[in-house]
PDB file of C-alpha atoms in Angstrom:
ATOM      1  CA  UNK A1456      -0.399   0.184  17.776  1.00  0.00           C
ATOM      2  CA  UNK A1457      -2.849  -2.944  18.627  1.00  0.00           C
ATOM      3  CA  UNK A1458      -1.258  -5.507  18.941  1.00  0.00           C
ATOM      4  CA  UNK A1459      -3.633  -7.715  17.559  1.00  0.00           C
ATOM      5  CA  UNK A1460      -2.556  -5.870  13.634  1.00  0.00           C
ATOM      6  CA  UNK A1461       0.626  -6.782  12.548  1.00  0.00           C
ATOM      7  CA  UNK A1462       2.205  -4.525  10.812  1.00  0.00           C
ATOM      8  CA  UNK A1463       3.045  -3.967   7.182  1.00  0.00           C
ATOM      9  CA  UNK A1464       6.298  -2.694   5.300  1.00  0.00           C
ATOM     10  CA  UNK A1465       5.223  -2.408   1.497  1.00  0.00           C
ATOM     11  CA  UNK A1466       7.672  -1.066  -0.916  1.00  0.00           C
ATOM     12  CA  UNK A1467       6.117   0.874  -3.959  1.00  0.00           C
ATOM     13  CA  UNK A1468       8.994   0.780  -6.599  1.00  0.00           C
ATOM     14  CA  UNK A1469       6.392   2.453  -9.123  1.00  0.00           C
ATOM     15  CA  UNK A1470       8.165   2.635 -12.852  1.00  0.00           C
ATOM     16  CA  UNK A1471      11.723   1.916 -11.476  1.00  0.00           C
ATOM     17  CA  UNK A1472      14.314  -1.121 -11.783  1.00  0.00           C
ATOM     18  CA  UNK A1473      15.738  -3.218 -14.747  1.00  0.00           C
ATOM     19  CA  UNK A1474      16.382  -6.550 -14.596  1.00  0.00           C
ATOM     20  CA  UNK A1475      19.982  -6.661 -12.921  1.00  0.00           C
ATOM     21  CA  UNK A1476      19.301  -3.927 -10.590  1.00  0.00           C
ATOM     22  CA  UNK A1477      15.750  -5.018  -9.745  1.00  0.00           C
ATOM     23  CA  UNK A1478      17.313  -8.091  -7.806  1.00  0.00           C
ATOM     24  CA  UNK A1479      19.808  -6.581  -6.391  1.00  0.00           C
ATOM     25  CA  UNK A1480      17.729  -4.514  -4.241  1.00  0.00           C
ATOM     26  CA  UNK A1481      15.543  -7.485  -3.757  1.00  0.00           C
ATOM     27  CA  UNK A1482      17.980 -10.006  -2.707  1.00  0.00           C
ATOM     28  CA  UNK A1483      19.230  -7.443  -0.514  1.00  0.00           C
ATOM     29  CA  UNK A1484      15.883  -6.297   1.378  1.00  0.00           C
ATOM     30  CA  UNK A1485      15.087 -10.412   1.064  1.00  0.00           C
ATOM     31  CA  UNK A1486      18.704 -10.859   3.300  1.00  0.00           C
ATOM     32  CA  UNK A1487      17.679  -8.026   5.581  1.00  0.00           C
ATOM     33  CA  UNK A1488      14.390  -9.717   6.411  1.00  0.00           C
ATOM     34  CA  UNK A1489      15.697 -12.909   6.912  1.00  0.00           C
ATOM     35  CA  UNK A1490      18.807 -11.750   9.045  1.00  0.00           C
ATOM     36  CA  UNK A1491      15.945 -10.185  11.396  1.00  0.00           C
ATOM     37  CA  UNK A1492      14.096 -13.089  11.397  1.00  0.00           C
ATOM     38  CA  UNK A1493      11.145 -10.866  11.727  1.00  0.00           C
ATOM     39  CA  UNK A1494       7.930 -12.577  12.520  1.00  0.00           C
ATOM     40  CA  UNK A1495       5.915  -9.987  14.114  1.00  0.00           C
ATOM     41  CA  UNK A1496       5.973  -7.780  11.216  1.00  0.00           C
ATOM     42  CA  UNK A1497       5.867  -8.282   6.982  1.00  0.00           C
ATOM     43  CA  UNK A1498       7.728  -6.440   4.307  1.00  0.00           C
ATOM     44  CA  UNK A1499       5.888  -6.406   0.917  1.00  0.00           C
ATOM     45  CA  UNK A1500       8.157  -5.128  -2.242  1.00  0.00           C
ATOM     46  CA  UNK A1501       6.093  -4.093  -5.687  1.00  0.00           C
ATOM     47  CA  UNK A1502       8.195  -3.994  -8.727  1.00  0.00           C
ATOM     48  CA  UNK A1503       6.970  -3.120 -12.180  1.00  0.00           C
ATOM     49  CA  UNK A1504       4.629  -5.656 -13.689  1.00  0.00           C
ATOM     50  CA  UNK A1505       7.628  -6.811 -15.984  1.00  0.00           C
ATOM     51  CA  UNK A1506       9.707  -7.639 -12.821  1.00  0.00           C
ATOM     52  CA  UNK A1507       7.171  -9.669 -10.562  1.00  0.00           C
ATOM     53  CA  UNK A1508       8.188 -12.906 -11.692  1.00  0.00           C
ATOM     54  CA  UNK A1509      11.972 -12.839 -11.180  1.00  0.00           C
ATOM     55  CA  UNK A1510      11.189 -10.909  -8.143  1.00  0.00           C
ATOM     56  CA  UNK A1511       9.544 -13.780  -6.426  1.00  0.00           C
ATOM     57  CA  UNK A1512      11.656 -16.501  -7.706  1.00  0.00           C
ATOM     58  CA  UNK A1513      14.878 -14.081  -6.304  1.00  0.00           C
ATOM     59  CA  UNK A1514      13.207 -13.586  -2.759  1.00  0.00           C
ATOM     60  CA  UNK A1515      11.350 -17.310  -2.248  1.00  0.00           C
ATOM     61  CA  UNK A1516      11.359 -18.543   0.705  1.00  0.00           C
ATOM     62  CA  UNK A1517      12.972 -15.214   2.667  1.00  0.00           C
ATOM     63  CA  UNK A1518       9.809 -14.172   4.068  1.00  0.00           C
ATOM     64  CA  UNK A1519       9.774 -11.263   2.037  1.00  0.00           C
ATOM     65  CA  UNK A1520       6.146 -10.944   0.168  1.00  0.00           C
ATOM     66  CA  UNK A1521       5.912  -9.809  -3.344  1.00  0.00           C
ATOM     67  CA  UNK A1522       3.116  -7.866  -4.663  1.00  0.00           C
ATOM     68  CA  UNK A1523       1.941  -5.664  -8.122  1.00  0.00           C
ATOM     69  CA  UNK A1524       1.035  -1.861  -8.269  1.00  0.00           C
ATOM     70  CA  UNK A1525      -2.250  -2.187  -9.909  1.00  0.00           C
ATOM     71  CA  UNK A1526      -4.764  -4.903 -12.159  1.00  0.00           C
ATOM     72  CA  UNK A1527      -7.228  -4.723 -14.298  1.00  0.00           C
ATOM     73  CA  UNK A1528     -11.011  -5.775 -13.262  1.00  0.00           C
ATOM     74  CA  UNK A1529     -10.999  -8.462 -15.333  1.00  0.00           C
ATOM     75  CA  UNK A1530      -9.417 -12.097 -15.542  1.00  0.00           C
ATOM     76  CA  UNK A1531      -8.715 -11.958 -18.964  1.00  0.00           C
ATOM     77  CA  UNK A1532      -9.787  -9.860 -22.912  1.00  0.00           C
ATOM     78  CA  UNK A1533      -8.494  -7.586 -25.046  1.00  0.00           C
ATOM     79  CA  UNK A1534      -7.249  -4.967 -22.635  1.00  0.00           C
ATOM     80  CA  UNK A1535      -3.956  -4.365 -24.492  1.00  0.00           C
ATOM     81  CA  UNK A1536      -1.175  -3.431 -22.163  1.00  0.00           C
ATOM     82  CA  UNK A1537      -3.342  -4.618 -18.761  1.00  0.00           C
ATOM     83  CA  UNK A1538      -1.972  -7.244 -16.148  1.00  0.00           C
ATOM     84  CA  UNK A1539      -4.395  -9.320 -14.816  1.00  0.00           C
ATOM     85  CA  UNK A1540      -4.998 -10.112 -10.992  1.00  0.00           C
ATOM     86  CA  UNK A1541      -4.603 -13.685 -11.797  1.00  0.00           C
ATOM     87  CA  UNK A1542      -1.467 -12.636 -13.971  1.00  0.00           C
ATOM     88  CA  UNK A1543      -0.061 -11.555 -10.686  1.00  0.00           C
ATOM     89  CA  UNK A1544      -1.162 -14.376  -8.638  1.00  0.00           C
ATOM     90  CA  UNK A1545       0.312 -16.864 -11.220  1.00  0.00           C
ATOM     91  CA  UNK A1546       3.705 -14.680 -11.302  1.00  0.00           C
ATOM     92  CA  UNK A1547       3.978 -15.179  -7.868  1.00  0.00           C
ATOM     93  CA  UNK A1548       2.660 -11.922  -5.884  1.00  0.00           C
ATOM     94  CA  UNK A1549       0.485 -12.160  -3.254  1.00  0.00           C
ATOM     95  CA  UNK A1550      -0.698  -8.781  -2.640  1.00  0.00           C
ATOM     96  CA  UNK A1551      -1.532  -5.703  -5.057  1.00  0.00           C
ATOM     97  CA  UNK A1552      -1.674  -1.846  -4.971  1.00  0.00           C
ATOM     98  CA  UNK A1553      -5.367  -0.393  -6.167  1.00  0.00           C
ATOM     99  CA  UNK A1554      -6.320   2.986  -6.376  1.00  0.00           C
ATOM    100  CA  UNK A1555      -2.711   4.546  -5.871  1.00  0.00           C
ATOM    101  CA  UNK A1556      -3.358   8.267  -6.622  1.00  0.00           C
ATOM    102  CA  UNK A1557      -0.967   8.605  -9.370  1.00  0.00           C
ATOM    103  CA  UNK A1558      -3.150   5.960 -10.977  1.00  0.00           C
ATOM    104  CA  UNK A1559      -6.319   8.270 -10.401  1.00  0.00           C
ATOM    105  CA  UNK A1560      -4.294  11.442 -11.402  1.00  0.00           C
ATOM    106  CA  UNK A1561      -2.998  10.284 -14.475  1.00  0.00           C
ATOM    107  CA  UNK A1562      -5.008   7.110 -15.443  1.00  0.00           C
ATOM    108  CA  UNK A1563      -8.359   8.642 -14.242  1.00  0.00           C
ATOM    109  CA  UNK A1564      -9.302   6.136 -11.765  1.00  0.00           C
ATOM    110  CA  UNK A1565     -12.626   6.387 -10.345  1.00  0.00           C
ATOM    111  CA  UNK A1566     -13.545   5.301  -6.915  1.00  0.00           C
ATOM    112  CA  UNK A1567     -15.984   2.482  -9.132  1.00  0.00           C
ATOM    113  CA  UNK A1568     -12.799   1.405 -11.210  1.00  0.00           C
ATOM    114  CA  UNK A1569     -10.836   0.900  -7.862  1.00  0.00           C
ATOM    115  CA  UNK A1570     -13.650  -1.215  -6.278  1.00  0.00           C
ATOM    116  CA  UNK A1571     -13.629  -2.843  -9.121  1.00  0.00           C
ATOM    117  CA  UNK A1572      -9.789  -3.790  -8.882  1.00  0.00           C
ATOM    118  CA  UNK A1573     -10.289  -4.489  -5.225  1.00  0.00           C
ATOM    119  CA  UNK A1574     -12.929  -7.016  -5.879  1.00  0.00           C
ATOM    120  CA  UNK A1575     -10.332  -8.676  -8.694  1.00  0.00           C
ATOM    121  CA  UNK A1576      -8.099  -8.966  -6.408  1.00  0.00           C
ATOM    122  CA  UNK A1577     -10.056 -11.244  -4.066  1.00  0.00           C
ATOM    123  CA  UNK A1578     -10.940 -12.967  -7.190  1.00  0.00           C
ATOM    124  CA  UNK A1579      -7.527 -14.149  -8.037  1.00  0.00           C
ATOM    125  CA  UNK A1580      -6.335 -14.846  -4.538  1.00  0.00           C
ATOM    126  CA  UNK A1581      -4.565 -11.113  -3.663  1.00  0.00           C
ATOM    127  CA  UNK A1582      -4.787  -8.773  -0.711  1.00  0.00           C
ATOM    128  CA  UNK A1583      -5.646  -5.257  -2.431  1.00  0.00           C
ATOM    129  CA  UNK A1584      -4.320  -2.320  -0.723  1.00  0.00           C
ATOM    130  CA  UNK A1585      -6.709   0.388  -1.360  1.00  0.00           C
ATOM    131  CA  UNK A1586      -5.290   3.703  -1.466  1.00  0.00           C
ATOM    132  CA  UNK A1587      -6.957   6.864  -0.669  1.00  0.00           C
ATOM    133  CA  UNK A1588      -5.959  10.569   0.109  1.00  0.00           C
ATOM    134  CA  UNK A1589      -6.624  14.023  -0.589  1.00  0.00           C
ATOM    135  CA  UNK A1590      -4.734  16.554  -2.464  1.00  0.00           C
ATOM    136  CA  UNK A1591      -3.320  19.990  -1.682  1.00  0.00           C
ATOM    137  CA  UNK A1592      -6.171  21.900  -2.646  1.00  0.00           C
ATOM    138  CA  UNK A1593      -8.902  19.920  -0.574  1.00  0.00           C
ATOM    139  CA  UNK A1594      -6.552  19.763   2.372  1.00  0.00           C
ATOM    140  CA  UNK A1595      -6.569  23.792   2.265  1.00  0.00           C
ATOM    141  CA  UNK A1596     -10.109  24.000   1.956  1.00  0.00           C
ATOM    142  CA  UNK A1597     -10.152  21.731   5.039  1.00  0.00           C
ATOM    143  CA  UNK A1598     -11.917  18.861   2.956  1.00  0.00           C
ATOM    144  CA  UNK A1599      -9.604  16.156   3.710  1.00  0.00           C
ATOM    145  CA  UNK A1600     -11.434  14.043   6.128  1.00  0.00           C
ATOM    146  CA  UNK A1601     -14.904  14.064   3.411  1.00  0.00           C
ATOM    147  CA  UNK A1602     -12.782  13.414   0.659  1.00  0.00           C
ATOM    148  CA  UNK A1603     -11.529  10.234   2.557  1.00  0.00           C
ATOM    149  CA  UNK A1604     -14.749   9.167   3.666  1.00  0.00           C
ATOM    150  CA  UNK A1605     -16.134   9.426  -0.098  1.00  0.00           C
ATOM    151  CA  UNK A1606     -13.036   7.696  -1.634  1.00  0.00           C
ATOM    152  CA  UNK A1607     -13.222   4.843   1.373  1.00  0.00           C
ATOM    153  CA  UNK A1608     -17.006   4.470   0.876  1.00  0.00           C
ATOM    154  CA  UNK A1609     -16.917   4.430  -3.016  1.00  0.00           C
ATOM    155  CA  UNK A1610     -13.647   1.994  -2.997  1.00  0.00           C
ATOM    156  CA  UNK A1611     -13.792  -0.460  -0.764  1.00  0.00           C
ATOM    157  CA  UNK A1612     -15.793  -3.350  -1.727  1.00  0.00           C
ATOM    158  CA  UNK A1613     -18.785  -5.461   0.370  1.00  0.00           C
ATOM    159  CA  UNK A1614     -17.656  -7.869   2.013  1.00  0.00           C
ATOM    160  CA  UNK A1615     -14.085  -6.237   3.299  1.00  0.00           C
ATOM    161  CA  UNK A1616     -12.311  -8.141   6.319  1.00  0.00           C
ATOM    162  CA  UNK A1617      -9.347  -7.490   8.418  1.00  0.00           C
ATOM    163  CA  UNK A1618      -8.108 -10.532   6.119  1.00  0.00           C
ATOM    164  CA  UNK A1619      -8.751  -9.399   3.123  1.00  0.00           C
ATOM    165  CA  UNK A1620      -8.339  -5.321   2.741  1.00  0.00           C
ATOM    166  CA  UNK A1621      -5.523  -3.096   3.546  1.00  0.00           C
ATOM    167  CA  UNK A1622      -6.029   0.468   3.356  1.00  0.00           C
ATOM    168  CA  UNK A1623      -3.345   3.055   2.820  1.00  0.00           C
ATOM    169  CA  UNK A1624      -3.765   6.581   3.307  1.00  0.00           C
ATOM    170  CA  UNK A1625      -1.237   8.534   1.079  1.00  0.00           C
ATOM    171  CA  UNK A1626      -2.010  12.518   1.398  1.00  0.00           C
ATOM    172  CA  UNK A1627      -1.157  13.099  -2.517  1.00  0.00           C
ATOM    173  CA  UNK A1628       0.905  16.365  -1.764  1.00  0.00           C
ATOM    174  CA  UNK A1629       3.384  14.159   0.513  1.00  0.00           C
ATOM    175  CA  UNK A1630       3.843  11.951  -2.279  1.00  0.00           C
ATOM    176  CA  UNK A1631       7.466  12.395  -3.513  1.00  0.00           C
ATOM    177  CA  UNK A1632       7.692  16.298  -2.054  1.00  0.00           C
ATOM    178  CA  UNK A1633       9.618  15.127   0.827  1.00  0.00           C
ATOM    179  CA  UNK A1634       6.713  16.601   2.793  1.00  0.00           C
ATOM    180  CA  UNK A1635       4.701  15.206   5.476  1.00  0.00           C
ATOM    181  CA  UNK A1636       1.331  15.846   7.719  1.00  0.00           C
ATOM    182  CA  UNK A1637       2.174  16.536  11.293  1.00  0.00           C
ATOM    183  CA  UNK A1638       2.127  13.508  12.887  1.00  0.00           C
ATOM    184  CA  UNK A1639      -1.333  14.322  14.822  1.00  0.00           C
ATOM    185  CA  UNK A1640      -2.784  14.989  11.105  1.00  0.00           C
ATOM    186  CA  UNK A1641      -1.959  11.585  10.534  1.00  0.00           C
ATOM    187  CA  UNK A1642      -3.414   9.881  13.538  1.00  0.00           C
ATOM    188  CA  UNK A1643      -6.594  12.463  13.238  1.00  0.00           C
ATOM    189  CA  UNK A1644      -6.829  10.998   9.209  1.00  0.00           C
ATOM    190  CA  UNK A1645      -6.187   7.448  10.462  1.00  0.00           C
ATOM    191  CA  UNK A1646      -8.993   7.321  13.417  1.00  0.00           C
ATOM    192  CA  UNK A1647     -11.559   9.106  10.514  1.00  0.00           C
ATOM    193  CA  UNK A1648     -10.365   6.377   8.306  1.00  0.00           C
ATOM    194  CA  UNK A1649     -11.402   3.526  10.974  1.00  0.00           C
ATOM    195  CA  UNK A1650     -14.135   5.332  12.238  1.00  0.00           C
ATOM    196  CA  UNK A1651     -15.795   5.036   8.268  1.00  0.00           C
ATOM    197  CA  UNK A1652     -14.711   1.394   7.865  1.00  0.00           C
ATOM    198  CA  UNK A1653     -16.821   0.803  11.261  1.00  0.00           C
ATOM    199  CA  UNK A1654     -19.485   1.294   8.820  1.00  0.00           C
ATOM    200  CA  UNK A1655     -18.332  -1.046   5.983  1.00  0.00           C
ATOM    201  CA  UNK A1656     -17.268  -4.357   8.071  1.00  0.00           C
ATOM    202  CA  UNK A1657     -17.785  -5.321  11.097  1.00  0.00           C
ATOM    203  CA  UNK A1658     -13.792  -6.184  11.271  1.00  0.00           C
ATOM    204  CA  UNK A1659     -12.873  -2.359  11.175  1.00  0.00           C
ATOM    205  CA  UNK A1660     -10.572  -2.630  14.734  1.00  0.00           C
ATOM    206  CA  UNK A1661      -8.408  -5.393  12.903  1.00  0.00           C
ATOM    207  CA  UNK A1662      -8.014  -3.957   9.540  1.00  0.00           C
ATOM    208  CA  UNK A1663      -4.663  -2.600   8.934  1.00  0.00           C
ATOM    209  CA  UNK A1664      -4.090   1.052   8.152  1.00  0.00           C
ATOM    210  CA  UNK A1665      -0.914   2.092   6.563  1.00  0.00           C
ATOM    211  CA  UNK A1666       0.629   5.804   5.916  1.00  0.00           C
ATOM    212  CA  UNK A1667       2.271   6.980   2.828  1.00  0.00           C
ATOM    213  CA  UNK A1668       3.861   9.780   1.525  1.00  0.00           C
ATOM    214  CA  UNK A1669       7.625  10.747   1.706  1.00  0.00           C
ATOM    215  CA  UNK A1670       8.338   7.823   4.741  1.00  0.00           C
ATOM    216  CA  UNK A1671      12.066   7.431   5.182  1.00  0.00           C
ATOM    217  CA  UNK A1672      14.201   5.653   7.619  1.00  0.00           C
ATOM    218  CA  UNK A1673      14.519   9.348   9.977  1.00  0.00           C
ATOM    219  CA  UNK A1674      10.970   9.977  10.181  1.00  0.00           C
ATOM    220  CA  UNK A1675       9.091   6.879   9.778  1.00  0.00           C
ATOM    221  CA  UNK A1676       9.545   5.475  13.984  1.00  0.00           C
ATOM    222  CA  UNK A1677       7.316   8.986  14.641  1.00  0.00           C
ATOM    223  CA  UNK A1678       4.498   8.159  11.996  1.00  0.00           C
ATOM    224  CA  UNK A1679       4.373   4.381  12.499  1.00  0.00           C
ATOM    225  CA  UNK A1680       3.788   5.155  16.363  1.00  0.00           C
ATOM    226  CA  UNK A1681       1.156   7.297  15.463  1.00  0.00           C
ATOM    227  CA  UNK A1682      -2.755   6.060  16.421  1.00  0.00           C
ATOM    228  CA  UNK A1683      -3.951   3.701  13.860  1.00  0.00           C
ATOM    229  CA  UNK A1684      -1.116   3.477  12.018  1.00  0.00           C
ATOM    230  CA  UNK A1685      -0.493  -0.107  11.504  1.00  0.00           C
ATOM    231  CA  UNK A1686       2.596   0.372   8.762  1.00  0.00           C
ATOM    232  CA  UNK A1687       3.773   2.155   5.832  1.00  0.00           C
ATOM    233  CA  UNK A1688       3.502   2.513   1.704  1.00  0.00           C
ATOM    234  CA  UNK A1689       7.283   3.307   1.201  1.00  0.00           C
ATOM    235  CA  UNK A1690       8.004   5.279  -2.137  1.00  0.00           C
ATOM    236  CA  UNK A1691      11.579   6.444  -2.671  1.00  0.00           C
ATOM    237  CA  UNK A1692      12.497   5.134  -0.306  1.00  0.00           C
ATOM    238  CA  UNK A1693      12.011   1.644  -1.086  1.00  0.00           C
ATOM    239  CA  UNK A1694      14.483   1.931  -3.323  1.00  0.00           C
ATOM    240  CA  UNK A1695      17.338   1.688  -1.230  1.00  0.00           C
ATOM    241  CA  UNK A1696      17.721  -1.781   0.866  1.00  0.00           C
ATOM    242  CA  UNK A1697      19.170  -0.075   3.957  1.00  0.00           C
ATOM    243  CA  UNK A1698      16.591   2.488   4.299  1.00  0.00           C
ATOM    244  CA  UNK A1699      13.665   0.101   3.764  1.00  0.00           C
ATOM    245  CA  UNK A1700      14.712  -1.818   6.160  1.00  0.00           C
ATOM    246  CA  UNK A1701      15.160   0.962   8.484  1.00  0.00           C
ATOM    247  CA  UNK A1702      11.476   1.703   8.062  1.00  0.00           C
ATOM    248  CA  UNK A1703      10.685  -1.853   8.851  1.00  0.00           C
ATOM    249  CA  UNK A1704      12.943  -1.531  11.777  1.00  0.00           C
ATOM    250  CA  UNK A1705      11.318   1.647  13.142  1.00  0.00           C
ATOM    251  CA  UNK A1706       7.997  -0.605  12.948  1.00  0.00           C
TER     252      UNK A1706
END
């Protein structure tokens, strides 16, 4: 891993946690990071929309960032049941998922709809992490490394930086199976990945690259030392303090 990109932790607690819970996990992951006193690596959590706020307020000042799992494209309208980028700045986040491929599965998110998101995000003063990845069926038909080039071309916005992107490459049938690429799949995915953003910003050596898809605490020191693997998108297992923290230990 370069040196140079410091790596990322990010939590994806996806349509989990009440209240009371919620900060219990967060208080404990924010007492984890600050017992490290980490400071050549970050740890990102992203609770449901409805949690953000207490979230932030619960973890200030730990080091532990806070961040949403998706916007809408615009600031403000009648978009019943949207959040806002600037909703998520003002709640105190300071990052946000786009793109996440339940949210193209199930939402229909196009690759135009995540650029979109992406470009919110800068609006409102968030670093988007733009997810891509390819499903069973185009990893069988040996498409996977197209598919990522179209999704990474048609999603990432003009004017991408190492400062302001972060891409995530989540192969959707690792997501939640408990199954994962081979470790050189991963680092052959990765180098494709940076290879395509050489062609989007001249930044591409310094933008980070995280992996996602069933990462737990006994298999994530093989993929994070993986090429171009700069950190993780934690699922499931972001759910539990003490294996999150694993994760960010194995980083």
């Amino acid at each position: 891993m370069a040196r140079t990109r410091r790596p990322l932790i990010a939590g994806n607690w996806k349509m989990n946690g009440l209240e009371a819970d919620a900060l219990t996990l967060a208080r404990a992951v924010a007492a984890g990071v600050k017992e490290a006193g980490w400071n050549d690596r970050e740890l990102l959590v992203c609770p449901p929309a409805t949690l953000v706020a207490a979230v932030a307020h619960a973890v200030k000042g730990s080091g532990l960032l806070v961040g949403g799992q998706n916007c809408h494209a615009k600031a403000s309208g009648a978009h019943t049941g949207d959040v806002s980028a600037e909703m998520l700045k003002d709640a105190g986040a300071s990052h946000v998922i786009v793109g996440h491929s339940e949210r193209r599965a199930d939402c229909g998110e196009t690759d135009a709809i995540v650029r979109a998101k992406a470009e919110a995000a800068w609006r409102a003063g968030l670093l988007p992490i733009v997810c891509i990845g390819e499903t069973l069926t185009q990893r069988e038909a040996g498409e996977t490394l197209e598919v990522l080039e179209t999704q990474l071309k048609g999603s990432v916005p003009a004017g991408a930086t190492a400062a302001n992107l972060v891409v995530a490459y989540e192969p959707v049938w690792a997501i939640g199976t408990g199954k994962t690429p081979t470790v050189g799949e991963v680092a052959a995915a990765h180098a494709h990945i940076r290879k395509v953003l050489g062609g989007l910003t001249s930044e591409a050596a310094a933008v980070r690259l995280l992996y996602g898809g069933s990462v737990k605490g006994s298999n994530a020191a093989e993929l994070l030392a993986a090429g171009d693997v700069d950190g993780a998108l934690v699922g499931g297992a972001s759910l539990v303090a003490a294996e999150f923290l694993a994760i960010a230990k194995a980083a």
